[in-house]
Amino acid sequence: MKMVEVEQRNVLQMKRLQDKLVQKEKLASLGQLVAGAAHEINNPLTAILGFSEILSTDPSLSASAQVSVSKIAQQARRTSGLVADLQNFSRTASSDRTLVDVASLVQRSVRSRP
């Protein structure tokens, strides 16, 4: 009966390890997705910020147009900050992946039975 309990405990431990591995894989994938999205958002944002800066120096713009350009630049900088936060998240979410020989793990687990 004791061998069955030990085996059940080993199976439960392996299940927990597998769940942790799956969670790490999900976080790594999420980090990659976020990094890609951040890159794609940054490209048009750079253009928006650049053009709004050029427009803000145009003396022929009316006061209301200047206010609009200022709002555009402000929102683009705000969005840029959000993208930077996403990039920081993606850096911390990614993890190093290593190959695991599951068969070897199972064999060692079975051998370690009392």
PDB file of C-alpha atoms in Angstrom:
ATOM      1  CA  MET A   1       0.000   0.000   0.000  1.00  0.00           C
ATOM      2  CA  LYS A   2       2.893   2.359   0.768  1.00  0.00           C
ATOM      3  CA  MET A   3       4.289   2.007  -2.767  1.00  0.00           C
ATOM      4  CA  VAL A   4       0.939   3.130  -4.167  1.00  0.00           C
ATOM      5  CA  GLU A   5       0.975   6.230  -1.946  1.00  0.00           C
ATOM      6  CA  VAL A   6       4.511   7.089  -2.990  1.00  0.00           C
ATOM      7  CA  GLU A   7       3.624   6.598  -6.643  1.00  0.00           C
ATOM      8  CA  GLN A   8       0.535   8.794  -6.263  1.00  0.00           C
ATOM      9  CA  ARG A   9       2.672  11.475  -4.630  1.00  0.00           C
ATOM     10  CA  ASN A  10       5.207  11.244  -7.472  1.00  0.00           C
ATOM     11  CA  VAL A  11       2.467  11.540 -10.079  1.00  0.00           C
ATOM     12  CA  LEU A  12       0.996  14.532  -8.258  1.00  0.00           C
ATOM     13  CA  GLN A  13       4.407  16.191  -8.072  1.00  0.00           C
ATOM     14  CA  MET A  14       4.969  15.596 -11.771  1.00  0.00           C
ATOM     15  CA  LYS A  15       1.546  17.077 -12.524  1.00  0.00           C
ATOM     16  CA  ARG A  16       2.442  20.205 -10.529  1.00  0.00           C
ATOM     17  CA  LEU A  17       5.746  20.532 -12.368  1.00  0.00           C
ATOM     18  CA  GLN A  18       3.988  20.098 -15.685  1.00  0.00           C
ATOM     19  CA  ASP A  19       1.448  22.789 -14.745  1.00  0.00           C
ATOM     20  CA  LYS A  20       4.277  25.169 -13.833  1.00  0.00           C
ATOM     21  CA  LEU A  21       6.017  24.457 -17.120  1.00  0.00           C
ATOM     22  CA  VAL A  22       2.827  25.126 -19.070  1.00  0.00           C
ATOM     23  CA  GLN A  23       2.350  28.400 -17.175  1.00  0.00           C
ATOM     24  CA  LYS A  24       5.926  29.466 -17.961  1.00  0.00           C
ATOM     25  CA  GLU A  25       5.366  28.663 -21.634  1.00  0.00           C
ATOM     26  CA  LYS A  26       2.197  30.754 -21.650  1.00  0.00           C
ATOM     27  CA  LEU A  27       4.010  33.703 -20.069  1.00  0.00           C
ATOM     28  CA  ALA A  28       6.862  33.413 -22.554  1.00  0.00           C
ATOM     29  CA  SER A  29       4.395  33.372 -25.452  1.00  0.00           C
ATOM     30  CA  LEU A  30       2.532  36.334 -24.021  1.00  0.00           C
ATOM     31  CA  GLY A  31       5.803  38.233 -23.683  1.00  0.00           C
ATOM     32  CA  GLN A  32       6.646  37.572 -27.327  1.00  0.00           C
ATOM     33  CA  LEU A  33       3.170  38.657 -28.423  1.00  0.00           C
ATOM     34  CA  VAL A  34       3.389  41.869 -26.422  1.00  0.00           C
ATOM     35  CA  ALA A  35       6.863  42.643 -27.769  1.00  0.00           C
ATOM     36  CA  GLY A  36       5.645  42.206 -31.345  1.00  0.00           C
ATOM     37  CA  ALA A  37       2.558  44.345 -30.783  1.00  0.00           C
ATOM     38  CA  ALA A  38       4.618  47.062 -29.107  1.00  0.00           C
ATOM     39  CA  HIS A  39       6.969  47.152 -32.078  1.00  0.00           C
ATOM     40  CA  GLU A  40       4.087  47.453 -34.536  1.00  0.00           C
ATOM     41  CA  ILE A  41       2.479  50.260 -32.508  1.00  0.00           C
ATOM     42  CA  ASN A  42       5.760  52.159 -32.154  1.00  0.00           C
ATOM     43  CA  ASN A  43       6.265  52.515 -35.916  1.00  0.00           C
ATOM     44  CA  PRO A  44       3.209  54.707 -36.618  1.00  0.00           C
ATOM     45  CA  LEU A  45       3.619  56.459 -33.260  1.00  0.00           C
ATOM     46  CA  THR A  46       7.061  57.652 -34.285  1.00  0.00           C
ATOM     47  CA  ALA A  47       5.596  59.139 -37.454  1.00  0.00           C
ATOM     48  CA  ILE A  48       2.735  60.799 -35.549  1.00  0.00           C
ATOM     49  CA  LEU A  49       5.128  62.358 -33.041  1.00  0.00           C
ATOM     50  CA  GLY A  50       7.481  63.510 -35.792  1.00  0.00           C
ATOM     51  CA  PHE A  51       4.772  65.115 -37.906  1.00  0.00           C
ATOM     52  CA  SER A  52       3.112  66.740 -34.899  1.00  0.00           C
ATOM     53  CA  GLU A  53       6.466  68.254 -33.923  1.00  0.00           C
ATOM     54  CA  ILE A  54       6.928  69.629 -37.441  1.00  0.00           C
ATOM     55  CA  LEU A  55       3.373  71.013 -37.460  1.00  0.00           C
ATOM     56  CA  SER A  56       3.802  72.638 -34.039  1.00  0.00           C
ATOM     57  CA  THR A  57       6.557  74.861 -35.463  1.00  0.00           C
ATOM     58  CA  ASP A  58       4.438  76.005 -38.415  1.00  0.00           C
ATOM     59  CA  PRO A  59       3.633  79.704 -37.850  1.00  0.00           C
ATOM     60  CA  SER A  60       0.796  79.639 -40.369  1.00  0.00           C
ATOM     61  CA  LEU A  61      -1.375  77.344 -38.213  1.00  0.00           C
ATOM     62  CA  SER A  62      -4.322  78.920 -36.447  1.00  0.00           C
ATOM     63  CA  ALA A  63      -4.519  78.856 -32.670  1.00  0.00           C
ATOM     64  CA  SER A  64      -7.160  76.106 -32.725  1.00  0.00           C
ATOM     65  CA  ALA A  65      -5.010  74.009 -35.097  1.00  0.00           C
ATOM     66  CA  GLN A  66      -2.027  74.496 -32.756  1.00  0.00           C
ATOM     67  CA  VAL A  67      -4.158  73.244 -29.848  1.00  0.00           C
ATOM     68  CA  SER A  68      -5.164  70.198 -31.885  1.00  0.00           C
ATOM     69  CA  VAL A  69      -1.562  69.452 -32.839  1.00  0.00           C
ATOM     70  CA  SER A  70      -0.562  69.781 -29.192  1.00  0.00           C
ATOM     71  CA  LYS A  71      -3.291  67.322 -28.173  1.00  0.00           C
ATOM     72  CA  ILE A  72      -2.191  64.872 -30.874  1.00  0.00           C
ATOM     73  CA  ALA A  73       1.416  65.027 -29.655  1.00  0.00           C
ATOM     74  CA  GLN A  74       0.335  64.676 -26.019  1.00  0.00           C
ATOM     75  CA  GLN A  75      -1.747  61.579 -26.742  1.00  0.00           C
ATOM     76  CA  ALA A  76       0.998  60.071 -28.901  1.00  0.00           C
ATOM     77  CA  ARG A  77       3.502  60.544 -26.032  1.00  0.00           C
ATOM     78  CA  ARG A  78       0.997  58.983 -23.634  1.00  0.00           C
ATOM     79  CA  THR A  79       0.568  55.998 -25.940  1.00  0.00           C
ATOM     80  CA  SER A  80       4.329  55.771 -26.323  1.00  0.00           C
ATOM     81  CA  GLY A  81       4.601  55.493 -22.530  1.00  0.00           C
ATOM     82  CA  LEU A  82       2.059  52.672 -22.525  1.00  0.00           C
ATOM     83  CA  VAL A  83       4.024  50.875 -25.236  1.00  0.00           C
ATOM     84  CA  ALA A  84       7.207  51.261 -23.179  1.00  0.00           C
ATOM     85  CA  ASP A  85       5.382  49.691 -20.220  1.00  0.00           C
ATOM     86  CA  LEU A  86       4.309  46.794 -22.454  1.00  0.00           C
ATOM     87  CA  GLN A  87       7.888  46.314 -23.630  1.00  0.00           C
ATOM     88  CA  ASN A  88       9.121  46.277 -20.041  1.00  0.00           C
ATOM     89  CA  PHE A  89       6.479  43.685 -19.221  1.00  0.00           C
ATOM     90  CA  SER A  90       7.494  41.534 -22.158  1.00  0.00           C
ATOM     91  CA  ARG A  91      11.109  41.573 -21.016  1.00  0.00           C
ATOM     92  CA  THR A  92      10.211  40.387 -17.520  1.00  0.00           C
ATOM     93  CA  ALA A  93       7.673  37.856 -18.757  1.00  0.00           C
ATOM     94  CA  SER A  94       9.990  35.986 -21.042  1.00  0.00           C
ATOM     95  CA  SER A  95      11.946  33.140 -19.565  1.00  0.00           C
ATOM     96  CA  ASP A  96      14.745  30.883 -20.628  1.00  0.00           C
ATOM     97  CA  ARG A  97      13.541  27.626 -22.051  1.00  0.00           C
ATOM     98  CA  THR A  98      15.350  24.390 -21.502  1.00  0.00           C
ATOM     99  CA  LEU A  99      14.654  20.961 -22.872  1.00  0.00           C
ATOM    100  CA  VAL A 100      13.615  18.372 -20.333  1.00  0.00           C
ATOM    101  CA  ASP A 101      13.943  14.643 -20.818  1.00  0.00           C
ATOM    102  CA  VAL A 102      10.601  13.588 -19.362  1.00  0.00           C
ATOM    103  CA  ALA A 103      11.380   9.872 -19.702  1.00  0.00           C
ATOM    104  CA  SER A 104      14.519  10.311 -17.610  1.00  0.00           C
ATOM    105  CA  LEU A 105      12.553  12.270 -15.030  1.00  0.00           C
ATOM    106  CA  VAL A 106       9.984   9.499 -14.744  1.00  0.00           C
ATOM    107  CA  GLN A 107      12.684   6.830 -14.459  1.00  0.00           C
ATOM    108  CA  ARG A 108      14.455   8.719 -11.669  1.00  0.00           C
ATOM    109  CA  SER A 109      11.137   9.233  -9.914  1.00  0.00           C
ATOM    110  CA  VAL A 110      10.302   5.533 -10.090  1.00  0.00           C
ATOM    111  CA  ARG A 111      13.817   4.533  -8.918  1.00  0.00           C
ATOM    112  CA  SER A 112      13.591   6.842  -5.917  1.00  0.00           C
ATOM    113  CA  ARG A 113      10.698   4.862  -4.466  1.00  0.00           C
ATOM    114  CA  PRO A 114      11.446   3.381  -1.052  1.00  0.00           C
TER     115      PRO A 114
END
